[in-house]
């Protein structure tokens, strides 16, 4: 069943995403870390936009997601908030903002929701964070779970390794996913998970799964927008399909601008301002002002 025009224009909420799963309609998501990009993506009628901690790498130049802080996330979140009117706006809770204890997790989730305008928060981890999720949800903030490959735990995991490749690993992921569902998460991101395991999790859950490097059978998909646009300077993940080489497009435009400046073909006569009566009128105006 295709969406009606009214549904296309509706504000996206967690219950609406659940309804899409029940109708077997795919959920489409991307990251959005500033005003212009968030506005373009929201106007493209995406379901969910994530202000992801990946911006620490794609926008701030860190070598991982670990250094980014709540104040840095807030700057980008507020910019996206000013642009987004339809999509569900979710923000990553950065490393160190929720791992310490439940109280700290709640306090930081409240900051992101109240000061930043986030409509939901995302945190990484399975059963170890059930109480954190329960407390945040009880405070009225929807939570998006995240299991599988966990970028914030990459040092413990020994690198960016695909999860769920063995039956034991797949079963552990399923237990994590069910725990997050019971804790009140409205959906779960499955990152870097073997496609077969992701399919089993998706079929077992009542809430939607959103895949990133987890195969085609998830209820939805998300990518880092900079990967999609080709605006990255490191090797892109295998699962990140590049639809555009924006790095090359920008480079070409800047080089052409430089060439036009050097050759004095920029600015042209049409791109310059002129007095109505020629150069002498400027002197005349100045003369009258002096008097």
Coordinates of C-alpha atoms in Angstrom, one line a residue:
X1 CA 0.0 0.0 0.0
X2 CA 1.5 3.3 -1.0
X3 CA 1.3 6.4 1.2
X4 CA -1.5 8.8 0.7
X5 CA -0.7 12.6 0.1
X6 CA -1.9 13.3 3.7
X7 CA 0.7 10.8 5.1
X8 CA 3.4 12.3 3.0
X9 CA 2.9 15.6 4.6
X10 CA 2.4 14.4 8.2
X11 CA 5.0 15.1 10.8
X12 CA 7.0 11.9 11.4
X13 CA 6.7 10.4 14.9
X14 CA 7.8 7.1 16.5
X15 CA 4.2 5.7 16.2
X16 CA 4.2 6.6 12.5
X17 CA 7.4 4.6 12.0
X18 CA 5.9 1.7 13.8
X19 CA 2.9 1.9 11.5
X20 CA 5.2 1.9 8.5
X21 CA 6.7 -1.4 9.7
X22 CA 3.3 -2.9 10.1
X23 CA 2.5 -1.9 6.5
X24 CA 5.9 -3.2 5.2
X25 CA 6.8 0.3 4.0
X26 CA 10.5 1.1 4.1
X27 CA 11.8 3.8 6.5
X28 CA 14.5 6.1 4.9
X29 CA 17.0 8.0 7.0
X30 CA 20.1 10.0 6.6
X31 CA 22.4 12.1 8.9
X32 CA 22.0 15.9 8.9
X33 CA 24.5 18.1 10.7
X34 CA 23.8 21.7 9.6
X35 CA 21.0 24.0 8.5
X36 CA 21.4 23.8 4.6
X37 CA 21.8 20.1 4.5
X38 CA 19.1 19.4 7.0
X39 CA 16.7 21.6 5.1
X40 CA 17.4 19.9 1.7
X41 CA 17.0 16.4 3.3
X42 CA 13.8 17.3 5.1
X43 CA 12.3 18.7 1.9
X44 CA 13.1 15.4 0.3
X45 CA 10.5 13.8 2.6
X46 CA 12.9 11.5 4.5
X47 CA 11.5 9.8 7.6
X48 CA 14.2 10.3 10.1
X49 CA 17.2 12.6 10.2
X50 CA 20.1 11.9 12.6
X51 CA 22.5 14.5 14.0
X52 CA 25.1 11.8 14.3
X53 CA 28.3 11.8 16.3
X54 CA 29.9 10.8 12.9
X55 CA 30.1 14.5 12.4
X56 CA 33.1 14.4 14.7
X57 CA 34.9 12.7 11.8
X58 CA 33.1 14.1 8.7
X59 CA 32.8 17.8 9.8
X60 CA 35.2 18.3 12.7
X61 CA 38.2 16.2 11.5
X62 CA 38.5 13.9 14.5
X63 CA 39.9 10.5 13.8
X64 CA 37.0 8.8 15.5
X65 CA 33.6 9.6 17.0
X66 CA 35.0 9.5 20.6
X67 CA 36.2 13.1 21.1
X68 CA 33.0 14.9 20.3
X69 CA 31.2 16.6 23.2
X70 CA 27.7 17.6 24.2
X71 CA 28.4 21.3 23.5
X72 CA 29.7 20.4 20.0
X73 CA 26.7 18.2 19.3
X74 CA 24.3 21.0 20.5
X75 CA 25.7 23.4 17.9
X76 CA 24.9 21.1 15.1
X77 CA 21.6 19.9 16.6
X78 CA 20.3 23.5 16.9
X79 CA 21.2 24.2 13.3
X80 CA 19.4 21.1 12.1
X81 CA 16.5 21.9 14.4
X82 CA 16.0 25.2 12.7
X83 CA 15.6 23.5 9.3
X84 CA 13.6 20.3 10.1
X85 CA 9.8 20.5 10.1
X86 CA 8.7 17.0 8.9
X87 CA 11.3 14.3 9.6
X88 CA 11.8 12.9 13.1
X89 CA 14.9 14.6 14.4
X90 CA 17.2 12.3 16.4
X91 CA 20.5 13.1 18.0
X92 CA 23.4 10.8 19.0
X93 CA 24.3 10.9 22.7
X94 CA 28.1 11.2 22.4
X95 CA 30.7 9.0 24.1
X96 CA 30.8 9.7 27.8
X97 CA 27.4 11.3 28.0
X98 CA 25.5 8.2 29.1
X99 CA 28.0 5.4 30.0
X100 CA 28.8 6.6 33.5
X101 CA 25.3 6.0 35.1
X102 CA 21.6 6.3 34.6
X103 CA 21.5 9.8 36.2
X104 CA 24.1 11.2 33.9
X105 CA 22.4 9.7 30.9
X106 CA 19.0 11.2 31.8
X107 CA 20.6 14.7 32.5
X108 CA 22.3 14.7 29.1
X109 CA 19.3 13.4 27.3
X110 CA 17.3 16.3 28.8
X111 CA 19.9 18.8 27.7
X112 CA 19.7 17.5 24.1
X113 CA 15.9 17.5 24.1
X114 CA 15.3 20.8 25.9
X115 CA 18.1 23.0 24.7
X116 CA 18.8 21.4 21.4
X117 CA 15.3 20.5 20.3
X118 CA 15.9 16.8 19.7
X119 CA 12.8 14.8 19.3
X120 CA 14.6 11.6 20.3
X121 CA 18.1 10.5 21.3
X122 CA 20.1 7.5 20.2
X123 CA 22.6 5.6 22.3
X124 CA 24.7 2.6 21.6
X125 CA 24.7 -0.7 23.4
X126 CA 22.5 -3.6 24.3
X127 CA 21.4 -5.1 27.6
X128 CA 23.9 -3.1 29.6
X129 CA 21.9 0.1 28.9
X130 CA 18.3 -1.2 29.5
X131 CA 17.9 0.9 32.7
X132 CA 19.3 4.0 31.0
X133 CA 16.7 3.6 28.2
X134 CA 13.9 3.0 30.6
X135 CA 14.7 6.1 32.6
X136 CA 15.0 8.3 29.6
X137 CA 11.8 7.0 28.1
X138 CA 10.0 7.5 31.4
X139 CA 11.1 11.1 31.3
X140 CA 9.2 11.6 28.0
X141 CA 12.2 11.3 25.5
X142 CA 11.9 8.6 22.8
X143 CA 15.0 6.5 22.4
X144 CA 16.5 4.9 19.3
X145 CA 18.6 1.9 20.2
X146 CA 21.8 0.8 18.4
X147 CA 23.4 -2.6 18.4
X148 CA 26.0 -4.5 16.3
X149 CA 29.1 -2.6 15.4
X150 CA 29.4 0.2 17.9
X151 CA 31.7 3.0 16.8
X152 CA 31.9 4.3 20.4
X153 CA 33.2 0.9 21.5
X154 CA 35.5 0.3 18.6
X155 CA 38.6 0.1 20.8
X156 CA 37.1 -2.6 22.9
X157 CA 35.7 -4.4 19.9
X158 CA 39.2 -4.4 18.3
X159 CA 38.2 -2.4 15.3
X160 CA 35.3 -2.1 12.9
X161 CA 34.3 -5.7 12.7
X162 CA 31.1 -7.2 11.3
X163 CA 28.9 -8.7 14.0
X164 CA 26.5 -11.6 14.0
X165 CA 28.6 -13.9 11.7
X166 CA 28.3 -16.9 14.1
X167 CA 25.2 -18.4 15.6
X168 CA 26.3 -17.4 19.1
X169 CA 26.9 -13.8 18.1
X170 CA 23.6 -13.6 16.2
X171 CA 21.8 -15.0 19.2
X172 CA 23.4 -12.4 21.5
X173 CA 22.4 -9.6 19.2
X174 CA 18.8 -10.9 19.1
X175 CA 18.8 -10.9 22.9
X176 CA 20.1 -7.3 23.0
X177 CA 17.5 -6.2 20.5
X178 CA 14.6 -7.8 22.4
X179 CA 15.9 -6.2 25.6
X180 CA 15.9 -2.7 24.0
X181 CA 12.4 -3.3 22.8
X182 CA 11.2 -4.2 26.3
X183 CA 13.0 -1.2 27.7
X184 CA 10.9 1.1 25.5
X185 CA 13.1 1.9 22.5
X186 CA 10.9 2.9 19.5
X187 CA 13.4 1.4 16.9
X188 CA 16.8 -0.2 16.8
X189 CA 19.7 0.6 14.5
X190 CA 21.5 -2.5 13.3
X191 CA 25.1 -1.6 12.2
X192 CA 27.6 -3.8 10.6
X193 CA 25.6 -7.0 11.1
X194 CA 25.5 -10.1 8.9
X195 CA 22.4 -9.8 6.7
X196 CA 21.0 -13.1 7.8
X197 CA 21.2 -12.1 11.5
X198 CA 19.7 -8.8 10.8
X199 CA 16.8 -10.5 9.0
X200 CA 16.1 -12.7 12.0
X201 CA 16.2 -9.7 14.4
X202 CA 13.9 -7.7 12.1
X203 CA 11.4 -10.5 12.0
X204 CA 11.5 -11.1 15.7
X205 CA 10.9 -7.4 16.7
X206 CA 7.7 -5.5 16.8
X207 CA 9.6 -2.2 16.5
X208 CA 11.4 -1.2 13.4
X209 CA 15.0 -2.0 12.6
X210 CA 17.1 0.6 10.7
X211 CA 20.1 -0.9 8.9
X212 CA 23.5 0.4 8.1
X213 CA 25.6 -2.3 6.7
X214 CA 23.1 -4.9 7.7
X215 CA 21.5 -6.0 4.5
X216 CA 18.3 -5.3 2.7
X217 CA 15.8 -7.0 5.1
X218 CA 15.8 -4.3 7.7
X219 CA 12.7 -2.2 8.0
X220 CA 14.7 0.9 7.0
X221 CA 18.1 2.1 6.0
X222 CA 20.4 4.9 7.1
X223 CA 23.7 6.2 5.7
X224 CA 26.0 9.0 6.7
X225 CA 25.1 11.7 4.2
X226 CA 28.7 12.7 3.5
X227 CA 29.4 9.1 2.4
X228 CA 26.4 9.2 0.0
X229 CA 27.5 12.5 -1.4
X230 CA 31.2 11.6 -1.7
X231 CA 32.3 14.4 0.7
X232 CA 34.8 12.3 2.7
X233 CA 38.5 12.0 2.9
X234 CA 38.9 8.5 4.2
X235 CA 38.1 5.1 2.8
X236 CA 34.3 4.7 2.6
X237 CA 32.7 1.6 4.2
X238 CA 31.7 -1.3 1.9
X239 CA 28.0 -0.7 2.6
X240 CA 28.1 3.1 1.8
X241 CA 26.9 3.5 -1.7
X242 CA 28.3 6.8 -3.2
X243 CA 25.7 8.6 -5.3
X244 CA 27.8 11.7 -6.0
X245 CA 31.5 12.8 -5.9
X246 CA 30.9 16.1 -4.2
X247 CA 34.5 16.5 -3.2
X248 CA 35.5 16.5 -6.9
X249 CA 32.6 18.8 -7.9
X250 CA 33.6 21.4 -5.2
X251 CA 37.3 21.1 -6.1
X252 CA 36.5 21.8 -9.8
X253 CA 34.3 24.8 -9.0
X254 CA 36.9 26.3 -6.7
X255 CA 39.7 25.8 -9.2
X256 CA 37.6 27.4 -11.9
X257 CA 36.9 30.4 -9.6
X258 CA 40.6 30.8 -9.0
X259 CA 41.3 30.7 -12.7
X260 CA 38.6 33.3 -13.4
X261 CA 40.0 35.6 -10.7
X262 CA 43.5 35.4 -12.0
X263 CA 42.4 36.0 -15.6
X264 CA 40.1 38.9 -14.5
X265 CA 37.1 37.3 -16.1
X266 CA 35.5 37.5 -12.7
X267 CA 33.8 39.6 -11.8
X268 CA 32.3 40.5 -15.2
X269 CA 30.6 43.8 -16.1
X270 CA 27.2 42.2 -15.2
X271 CA 28.5 41.1 -11.9
X272 CA 29.8 44.6 -11.0
X273 CA 27.9 47.7 -9.7
X274 CA 28.1 50.9 -11.8
X275 CA 27.1 54.5 -11.2
X276 CA 24.2 55.8 -13.3
X277 CA 26.2 58.7 -14.9
X278 CA 29.7 57.2 -15.1
X279 CA 32.7 57.5 -12.8
X280 CA 32.4 61.4 -12.6
X281 CA 29.1 61.1 -10.7
X282 CA 30.9 59.5 -7.8
X283 CA 33.2 62.6 -7.5
X284 CA 30.1 64.8 -7.8
X285 CA 28.3 63.1 -5.0
X286 CA 31.3 63.2 -2.7
X287 CA 31.8 66.9 -3.5
X288 CA 28.2 67.7 -2.4
X289 CA 28.6 65.6 0.8
X290 CA 31.7 67.5 1.7
X291 CA 29.8 70.8 1.4

